[in-house]
Amino acid sequence: MMNKPFLFLIAFAMVVTSCSVSKGARDQRNLLSGSWTLTNISYENASGNFQSVLFNDAKDICFEGSDWFFRDNNSTGRYTIAPSSLCNAGDRYIRWSVVDGSPNQLQFKPIDEKNKDISGGLGYRLNISFLTAASMTLKSNATVGADRVTIVYEFTKKQIK
């Protein structure tokens, strides 16, 4: 008959391993940490011109050139949209994580300056298509009429000076 401490140890080990993040997701999380510039937004599987509102926030043109910051020690960050006649400028705060999958995904949701959820649990997932220490490509799917369109986000990491 097994003793109680041994059963507790087995249960504890199962909980720890079931809640852990894969090495690949941890590596991507470490690469994501820091400051990025969203340099280009494009559309795959589509013809014609597109204009979209991204993340229930602003038009796609407002996001080009936006600055993104990911802090890995507490999973918070922000993106900053520059002022223009078409865009409501300013910081938007986020809580983010890397989700295991095939491919892994960047997941984020809006929060306020005090790290409180402001979206009622609504969040976004973008497929991590490519990620190195210098550049990143994220993709998300959208539906336009009966067609499926892939939105492609290309980032360049800012170098620490």
mmCIF file with all atom_site columns, C-alpha atoms in Angstrom:
data_model
loop_
_atom_site.group_PDB
_atom_site.id
_atom_site.type_symbol
_atom_site.label_atom_id
_atom_site.label_alt_id
_atom_site.label_comp_id
_atom_site.label_asym_id
_atom_site.label_entity_id
_atom_site.label_seq_id
_atom_site.pdbx_PDB_ins_code
_atom_site.Cartn_x
_atom_site.Cartn_y
_atom_site.Cartn_z
_atom_site.occupancy
_atom_site.B_iso_or_equiv
_atom_site.pdbx_formal_charge
_atom_site.auth_seq_id
_atom_site.auth_comp_id
_atom_site.auth_asym_id
_atom_site.auth_atom_id
_atom_site.pdbx_PDB_model_num
ATOM 1   C CA . MET A 1 1   ? 0.000   0.000  0.000   1.00 0.00 ? 1   MET A CA 1
ATOM 2   C CA . MET A 1 2   ? 1.321   3.450  -0.922  1.00 0.00 ? 2   MET A CA 1
ATOM 3   C CA . ASN A 1 3   ? 1.784   5.997  1.811   1.00 0.00 ? 3   ASN A CA 1
ATOM 4   C CA . LYS A 1 4   ? 0.212   9.473  1.757   1.00 0.00 ? 4   LYS A CA 1
ATOM 5   C CA . PRO A 1 5   ? 3.444   11.478 1.218   1.00 0.00 ? 5   PRO A CA 1
ATOM 6   C CA . PHE A 1 6   ? 4.238   9.422  -1.879  1.00 0.00 ? 6   PHE A CA 1
ATOM 7   C CA . LEU A 1 7   ? 0.742   9.980  -3.319  1.00 0.00 ? 7   LEU A CA 1
ATOM 8   C CA . PHE A 1 8   ? 1.030   13.702 -2.576  1.00 0.00 ? 8   PHE A CA 1
ATOM 9   C CA . LEU A 1 9   ? 4.382   13.850 -4.389  1.00 0.00 ? 9   LEU A CA 1
ATOM 10  C CA . ILE A 1 10  ? 2.916   12.138 -7.462  1.00 0.00 ? 10  ILE A CA 1
ATOM 11  C CA . ALA A 1 11  ? -0.104  14.479 -7.498  1.00 0.00 ? 11  ALA A CA 1
ATOM 12  C CA . PHE A 1 12  ? 2.141   17.522 -7.088  1.00 0.00 ? 12  PHE A CA 1
ATOM 13  C CA . ALA A 1 13  ? 4.384   16.410 -9.965  1.00 0.00 ? 13  ALA A CA 1
ATOM 14  C CA . MET A 1 14  ? 1.359   15.931 -12.227 1.00 0.00 ? 14  MET A CA 1
ATOM 15  C CA . VAL A 1 15  ? 0.062   19.430 -11.451 1.00 0.00 ? 15  VAL A CA 1
ATOM 16  C CA . VAL A 1 16  ? 3.457   21.054 -12.058 1.00 0.00 ? 16  VAL A CA 1
ATOM 17  C CA . THR A 1 17  ? 4.039   19.299 -15.376 1.00 0.00 ? 17  THR A CA 1
ATOM 18  C CA . SER A 1 18  ? 0.494   19.905 -16.637 1.00 0.00 ? 18  SER A CA 1
ATOM 19  C CA . CYS A 1 19  ? 0.804   23.662 -15.970 1.00 0.00 ? 19  CYS A CA 1
ATOM 20  C CA . SER A 1 20  ? 4.260   24.113 -17.438 1.00 0.00 ? 20  SER A CA 1
ATOM 21  C CA . VAL A 1 21  ? 5.001   25.804 -20.719 1.00 0.00 ? 21  VAL A CA 1
ATOM 22  C CA . SER A 1 22  ? 7.017   24.014 -23.386 1.00 0.00 ? 22  SER A CA 1
ATOM 23  C CA . LYS A 1 23  ? 10.658  24.925 -23.948 1.00 0.00 ? 23  LYS A CA 1
ATOM 24  C CA . GLY A 1 24  ? 9.749   26.267 -27.401 1.00 0.00 ? 24  GLY A CA 1
ATOM 25  C CA . ALA A 1 25  ? 7.111   28.611 -25.965 1.00 0.00 ? 25  ALA A CA 1
ATOM 26  C CA . ARG A 1 26  ? 9.552   29.765 -23.241 1.00 0.00 ? 26  ARG A CA 1
ATOM 27  C CA . ASP A 1 27  ? 12.220  30.449 -25.877 1.00 0.00 ? 27  ASP A CA 1
ATOM 28  C CA . GLN A 1 28  ? 9.748   32.448 -27.963 1.00 0.00 ? 28  GLN A CA 1
ATOM 29  C CA . ARG A 1 29  ? 8.620   34.351 -24.876 1.00 0.00 ? 29  ARG A CA 1
ATOM 30  C CA . ASN A 1 30  ? 12.235  35.320 -24.171 1.00 0.00 ? 30  ASN A CA 1
ATOM 31  C CA . LEU A 1 31  ? 12.752  36.426 -27.789 1.00 0.00 ? 31  LEU A CA 1
ATOM 32  C CA . LEU A 1 32  ? 9.552   38.499 -27.685 1.00 0.00 ? 32  LEU A CA 1
ATOM 33  C CA . SER A 1 33  ? 10.636  40.391 -24.588 1.00 0.00 ? 33  SER A CA 1
ATOM 34  C CA . GLY A 1 34  ? 11.643  43.957 -25.454 1.00 0.00 ? 34  GLY A CA 1
ATOM 35  C CA . SER A 1 35  ? 10.669  46.727 -27.884 1.00 0.00 ? 35  SER A CA 1
ATOM 36  C CA . TRP A 1 36  ? 9.451   46.198 -31.445 1.00 0.00 ? 36  TRP A CA 1
ATOM 37  C CA . THR A 1 37  ? 8.209   48.320 -34.344 1.00 0.00 ? 37  THR A CA 1
ATOM 38  C CA . LEU A 1 38  ? 5.332   47.062 -36.493 1.00 0.00 ? 38  LEU A CA 1
ATOM 39  C CA . THR A 1 39  ? 6.814   47.879 -39.904 1.00 0.00 ? 39  THR A CA 1
ATOM 40  C CA . ASN A 1 40  ? 4.259   46.403 -42.308 1.00 0.00 ? 40  ASN A CA 1
ATOM 41  C CA . ILE A 1 41  ? 0.745   44.989 -42.461 1.00 0.00 ? 41  ILE A CA 1
ATOM 42  C CA . SER A 1 42  ? -0.303  43.003 -45.506 1.00 0.00 ? 42  SER A CA 1
ATOM 43  C CA . TYR A 1 43  ? -3.044  40.588 -46.569 1.00 0.00 ? 43  TYR A CA 1
ATOM 44  C CA . GLU A 1 44  ? -2.591  37.054 -47.952 1.00 0.00 ? 44  GLU A CA 1
ATOM 45  C CA . ASN A 1 45  ? -5.154  34.997 -49.870 1.00 0.00 ? 45  ASN A CA 1
ATOM 46  C CA . ALA A 1 46  ? -6.846  38.143 -51.064 1.00 0.00 ? 46  ALA A CA 1
ATOM 47  C CA . SER A 1 47  ? -7.079  40.349 -54.101 1.00 0.00 ? 47  SER A CA 1
ATOM 48  C CA . GLY A 1 48  ? -7.911  44.015 -54.170 1.00 0.00 ? 48  GLY A CA 1
ATOM 49  C CA . ASN A 1 49  ? -7.385  46.713 -51.593 1.00 0.00 ? 49  ASN A CA 1
ATOM 50  C CA . PHE A 1 50  ? -8.231  46.150 -47.959 1.00 0.00 ? 50  PHE A CA 1
ATOM 51  C CA . GLN A 1 51  ? -8.709  48.380 -44.988 1.00 0.00 ? 51  GLN A CA 1
ATOM 52  C CA . SER A 1 52  ? -9.520  46.915 -41.614 1.00 0.00 ? 52  SER A CA 1
ATOM 53  C CA . VAL A 1 53  ? -9.939  47.843 -37.981 1.00 0.00 ? 53  VAL A CA 1
ATOM 54  C CA . LEU A 1 54  ? -7.447  45.810 -35.959 1.00 0.00 ? 54  LEU A CA 1
ATOM 55  C CA . PHE A 1 55  ? -7.915  44.602 -32.382 1.00 0.00 ? 55  PHE A CA 1
ATOM 56  C CA . ASN A 1 56  ? -11.214 46.482 -32.185 1.00 0.00 ? 56  ASN A CA 1
ATOM 57  C CA . ASP A 1 57  ? -9.114  49.642 -31.881 1.00 0.00 ? 57  ASP A CA 1
ATOM 58  C CA . ALA A 1 58  ? -7.926  51.477 -35.003 1.00 0.00 ? 58  ALA A CA 1
ATOM 59  C CA . LYS A 1 59  ? -7.521  51.226 -38.766 1.00 0.00 ? 59  LYS A CA 1
ATOM 60  C CA . ASP A 1 60  ? -4.661  49.099 -40.042 1.00 0.00 ? 60  ASP A CA 1
ATOM 61  C CA . ILE A 1 61  ? -2.796  52.157 -41.355 1.00 0.00 ? 61  ILE A CA 1
ATOM 62  C CA . CYS A 1 62  ? -2.618  53.472 -37.767 1.00 0.00 ? 62  CYS A CA 1
ATOM 63  C CA . PHE A 1 63  ? -0.696  50.379 -36.684 1.00 0.00 ? 63  PHE A CA 1
ATOM 64  C CA . GLU A 1 64  ? 2.059   50.697 -39.286 1.00 0.00 ? 64  GLU A CA 1
ATOM 65  C CA . GLY A 1 65  ? 4.997   52.240 -37.454 1.00 0.00 ? 65  GLY A CA 1
ATOM 66  C CA . SER A 1 66  ? 3.447   51.556 -34.035 1.00 0.00 ? 66  SER A CA 1
ATOM 67  C CA . ASP A 1 67  ? 5.766   50.682 -31.162 1.00 0.00 ? 67  ASP A CA 1
ATOM 68  C CA . TRP A 1 68  ? 5.186   47.482 -29.157 1.00 0.00 ? 68  TRP A CA 1
ATOM 69  C CA . PHE A 1 69  ? 6.762   46.575 -25.833 1.00 0.00 ? 69  PHE A CA 1
ATOM 70  C CA . PHE A 1 70  ? 6.618   43.148 -24.186 1.00 0.00 ? 70  PHE A CA 1
ATOM 71  C CA . ARG A 1 71  ? 7.785   42.792 -20.552 1.00 0.00 ? 71  ARG A CA 1
ATOM 72  C CA . ASP A 1 72  ? 8.358   39.123 -19.785 1.00 0.00 ? 72  ASP A CA 1
ATOM 73  C CA . ASN A 1 73  ? 8.769   39.297 -16.006 1.00 0.00 ? 73  ASN A CA 1
ATOM 74  C CA . ASN A 1 74  ? 5.083   40.146 -15.419 1.00 0.00 ? 74  ASN A CA 1
ATOM 75  C CA . SER A 1 75  ? 3.519   39.438 -18.856 1.00 0.00 ? 75  SER A CA 1
ATOM 76  C CA . THR A 1 76  ? 2.455   43.029 -19.453 1.00 0.00 ? 76  THR A CA 1
ATOM 77  C CA . GLY A 1 77  ? 3.243   45.455 -22.239 1.00 0.00 ? 77  GLY A CA 1
ATOM 78  C CA . ARG A 1 78  ? 1.790   48.076 -24.496 1.00 0.00 ? 78  ARG A CA 1
ATOM 79  C CA . TYR A 1 79  ? 1.525   49.275 -28.033 1.00 0.00 ? 79  TYR A CA 1
ATOM 80  C CA . THR A 1 80  ? 1.701   52.930 -28.946 1.00 0.00 ? 80  THR A CA 1
ATOM 81  C CA . ILE A 1 81  ? 0.001   54.478 -31.957 1.00 0.00 ? 81  ILE A CA 1
ATOM 82  C CA . ALA A 1 82  ? 1.474   57.706 -33.315 1.00 0.00 ? 82  ALA A CA 1
ATOM 83  C CA . PRO A 1 83  ? -0.767  60.749 -33.779 1.00 0.00 ? 83  PRO A CA 1
ATOM 84  C CA . SER A 1 84  ? -2.275  61.478 -37.203 1.00 0.00 ? 84  SER A CA 1
ATOM 85  C CA . SER A 1 85  ? -5.508  62.789 -38.655 1.00 0.00 ? 85  SER A CA 1
ATOM 86  C CA . LEU A 1 86  ? -6.827  59.195 -39.009 1.00 0.00 ? 86  LEU A CA 1
ATOM 87  C CA . CYS A 1 87  ? -5.613  57.743 -35.719 1.00 0.00 ? 87  CYS A CA 1
ATOM 88  C CA . ASN A 1 88  ? -6.417  58.104 -32.040 1.00 0.00 ? 88  ASN A CA 1
ATOM 89  C CA . ALA A 1 89  ? -2.850  58.233 -30.700 1.00 0.00 ? 89  ALA A CA 1
ATOM 90  C CA . GLY A 1 90  ? -1.556  56.910 -27.430 1.00 0.00 ? 90  GLY A CA 1
ATOM 91  C CA . ASP A 1 91  ? -0.597  53.893 -25.370 1.00 0.00 ? 91  ASP A CA 1
ATOM 92  C CA . ARG A 1 92  ? -2.736  50.767 -25.186 1.00 0.00 ? 92  ARG A CA 1
ATOM 93  C CA . TYR A 1 93  ? -1.758  48.446 -22.345 1.00 0.00 ? 93  TYR A CA 1
ATOM 94  C CA . ILE A 1 94  ? -1.849  44.653 -22.713 1.00 0.00 ? 94  ILE A CA 1
ATOM 95  C CA . ARG A 1 95  ? -1.332  41.409 -20.818 1.00 0.00 ? 95  ARG A CA 1
ATOM 96  C CA . TRP A 1 96  ? 0.304   38.809 -23.049 1.00 0.00 ? 96  TRP A CA 1
ATOM 97  C CA . SER A 1 97  ? 1.536   35.232 -23.196 1.00 0.00 ? 97  SER A CA 1
ATOM 98  C CA . VAL A 1 98  ? 2.824   32.643 -25.648 1.00 0.00 ? 98  VAL A CA 1
ATOM 99  C CA . VAL A 1 99  ? 0.415   29.729 -26.081 1.00 0.00 ? 99  VAL A CA 1
ATOM 100 C CA . ASP A 1 100 ? 1.673   26.267 -27.058 1.00 0.00 ? 100 ASP A CA 1
ATOM 101 C CA . GLY A 1 101 ? 0.281   25.081 -30.347 1.00 0.00 ? 101 GLY A CA 1
ATOM 102 C CA . SER A 1 102 ? 1.122   24.304 -33.898 1.00 0.00 ? 102 SER A CA 1
ATOM 103 C CA . PRO A 1 103 ? 2.162   27.037 -34.492 1.00 0.00 ? 103 PRO A CA 1
ATOM 104 C CA . ASN A 1 104 ? 2.612   28.727 -31.119 1.00 0.00 ? 104 ASN A CA 1
ATOM 105 C CA . GLN A 1 105 ? 0.533   31.866 -30.682 1.00 0.00 ? 105 GLN A CA 1
ATOM 106 C CA . LEU A 1 106 ? 0.971   35.295 -29.155 1.00 0.00 ? 106 LEU A CA 1
ATOM 107 C CA . GLN A 1 107 ? -2.099  35.927 -27.026 1.00 0.00 ? 107 GLN A CA 1
ATOM 108 C CA . PHE A 1 108 ? -2.962  39.324 -25.564 1.00 0.00 ? 108 PHE A CA 1
ATOM 109 C CA . LYS A 1 109 ? -5.834  41.258 -24.058 1.00 0.00 ? 109 LYS A CA 1
ATOM 110 C CA . PRO A 1 110 ? -6.332  44.939 -23.222 1.00 0.00 ? 110 PRO A CA 1
ATOM 111 C CA . ILE A 1 111 ? -5.716  46.110 -19.661 1.00 0.00 ? 111 ILE A CA 1
ATOM 112 C CA . ASP A 1 112 ? -5.552  49.532 -18.008 1.00 0.00 ? 112 ASP A CA 1
ATOM 113 C CA . GLU A 1 113 ? -2.512  51.273 -16.489 1.00 0.00 ? 113 GLU A CA 1
ATOM 114 C CA . LYS A 1 114 ? -3.137  49.373 -13.230 1.00 0.00 ? 114 LYS A CA 1
ATOM 115 C CA . ASN A 1 115 ? -3.089  45.993 -15.049 1.00 0.00 ? 115 ASN A CA 1
ATOM 116 C CA . LYS A 1 116 ? -6.858  45.469 -14.707 1.00 0.00 ? 116 LYS A CA 1
ATOM 117 C CA . ASP A 1 117 ? -8.837  43.782 -17.493 1.00 0.00 ? 117 ASP A CA 1
ATOM 118 C CA . ILE A 1 118 ? -10.851 46.327 -19.505 1.00 0.00 ? 118 ILE A CA 1
ATOM 119 C CA . SER A 1 119 ? -12.132 44.010 -22.220 1.00 0.00 ? 119 SER A CA 1
ATOM 120 C CA . GLY A 1 120 ? -14.429 41.712 -20.278 1.00 0.00 ? 120 GLY A CA 1
ATOM 121 C CA . GLY A 1 121 ? -12.084 38.826 -21.064 1.00 0.00 ? 121 GLY A CA 1
ATOM 122 C CA . LEU A 1 122 ? -11.920 39.552 -24.809 1.00 0.00 ? 122 LEU A CA 1
ATOM 123 C CA . GLY A 1 123 ? -8.484  38.903 -26.254 1.00 0.00 ? 123 GLY A CA 1
ATOM 124 C CA . TYR A 1 124 ? -6.607  38.169 -29.454 1.00 0.00 ? 124 TYR A CA 1
ATOM 125 C CA . ARG A 1 125 ? -4.416  35.324 -30.719 1.00 0.00 ? 125 ARG A CA 1
ATOM 126 C CA . LEU A 1 126 ? -1.897  35.710 -33.502 1.00 0.00 ? 126 LEU A CA 1
ATOM 127 C CA . ASN A 1 127 ? 0.045   32.803 -34.990 1.00 0.00 ? 127 ASN A CA 1
ATOM 128 C CA . ILE A 1 128 ? 3.806   33.166 -34.559 1.00 0.00 ? 128 ILE A CA 1
ATOM 129 C CA . SER A 1 129 ? 4.932   32.510 -38.117 1.00 0.00 ? 129 SER A CA 1
ATOM 130 C CA . PHE A 1 130 ? 8.561   33.633 -37.731 1.00 0.00 ? 130 PHE A CA 1
ATOM 131 C CA . LEU A 1 131 ? 10.540  34.889 -34.731 1.00 0.00 ? 131 LEU A CA 1
ATOM 132 C CA . THR A 1 132 ? 14.221  35.701 -34.275 1.00 0.00 ? 132 THR A CA 1
ATOM 133 C CA . ALA A 1 133 ? 16.115  38.149 -32.070 1.00 0.00 ? 133 ALA A CA 1
ATOM 134 C CA . ALA A 1 134 ? 15.744  40.784 -34.835 1.00 0.00 ? 134 ALA A CA 1
ATOM 135 C CA . SER A 1 135 ? 12.413  40.217 -36.575 1.00 0.00 ? 135 SER A CA 1
ATOM 136 C CA . MET A 1 136 ? 8.987   38.688 -36.130 1.00 0.00 ? 136 MET A CA 1
ATOM 137 C CA . THR A 1 137 ? 6.036   37.811 -38.355 1.00 0.00 ? 137 THR A CA 1
ATOM 138 C CA . LEU A 1 138 ? 2.617   37.210 -36.841 1.00 0.00 ? 138 LEU A CA 1
ATOM 139 C CA . LYS A 1 139 ? -0.504  36.121 -38.724 1.00 0.00 ? 139 LYS A CA 1
ATOM 140 C CA . SER A 1 140 ? -4.226  36.101 -37.990 1.00 0.00 ? 140 SER A CA 1
ATOM 141 C CA . ASN A 1 141 ? -7.221  34.969 -40.002 1.00 0.00 ? 141 ASN A CA 1
ATOM 142 C CA . ALA A 1 142 ? -10.243 37.066 -40.864 1.00 0.00 ? 142 ALA A CA 1
ATOM 143 C CA . THR A 1 143 ? -13.320 36.508 -43.005 1.00 0.00 ? 143 THR A CA 1
ATOM 144 C CA . VAL A 1 144 ? -14.264 38.908 -45.787 1.00 0.00 ? 144 VAL A CA 1
ATOM 145 C CA . GLY A 1 145 ? -17.608 37.885 -47.252 1.00 0.00 ? 145 GLY A CA 1
ATOM 146 C CA . ALA A 1 146 ? -17.191 34.175 -47.920 1.00 0.00 ? 146 ALA A CA 1
ATOM 147 C CA . ASP A 1 147 ? -13.397 34.391 -48.272 1.00 0.00 ? 147 ASP A CA 1
ATOM 148 C CA . ARG A 1 148 ? -10.765 33.756 -45.650 1.00 0.00 ? 148 ARG A CA 1
ATOM 149 C CA . VAL A 1 149 ? -8.011  36.388 -45.513 1.00 0.00 ? 149 VAL A CA 1
ATOM 150 C CA . THR A 1 150 ? -4.758  36.185 -43.559 1.00 0.00 ? 150 THR A CA 1
ATOM 151 C CA . ILE A 1 151 ? -3.506  39.421 -41.991 1.00 0.00 ? 151 ILE A CA 1
ATOM 152 C CA . VAL A 1 152 ? 0.298   39.487 -41.801 1.00 0.00 ? 152 VAL A CA 1
ATOM 153 C CA . TYR A 1 153 ? 2.083   41.661 -39.223 1.00 0.00 ? 153 TYR A CA 1
ATOM 154 C CA . GLU A 1 154 ? 5.831   42.215 -39.723 1.00 0.00 ? 154 GLU A CA 1
ATOM 155 C CA . PHE A 1 155 ? 7.918   43.531 -36.827 1.00 0.00 ? 155 PHE A CA 1
ATOM 156 C CA . THR A 1 156 ? 11.515  44.646 -36.380 1.00 0.00 ? 156 THR A CA 1
ATOM 157 C CA . LYS A 1 157 ? 13.100  44.545 -32.928 1.00 0.00 ? 157 LYS A CA 1
ATOM 158 C CA . LYS A 1 158 ? 14.535  47.802 -31.645 1.00 0.00 ? 158 LYS A CA 1
ATOM 159 C CA . GLN A 1 159 ? 18.201  47.626 -30.744 1.00 0.00 ? 159 GLN A CA 1
ATOM 160 C CA . ILE A 1 160 ? 19.201  48.664 -27.244 1.00 0.00 ? 160 ILE A CA 1
ATOM 161 C CA . LYS A 1 161 ? 21.460  51.706 -27.401 1.00 0.00 ? 161 LYS A CA 1
#
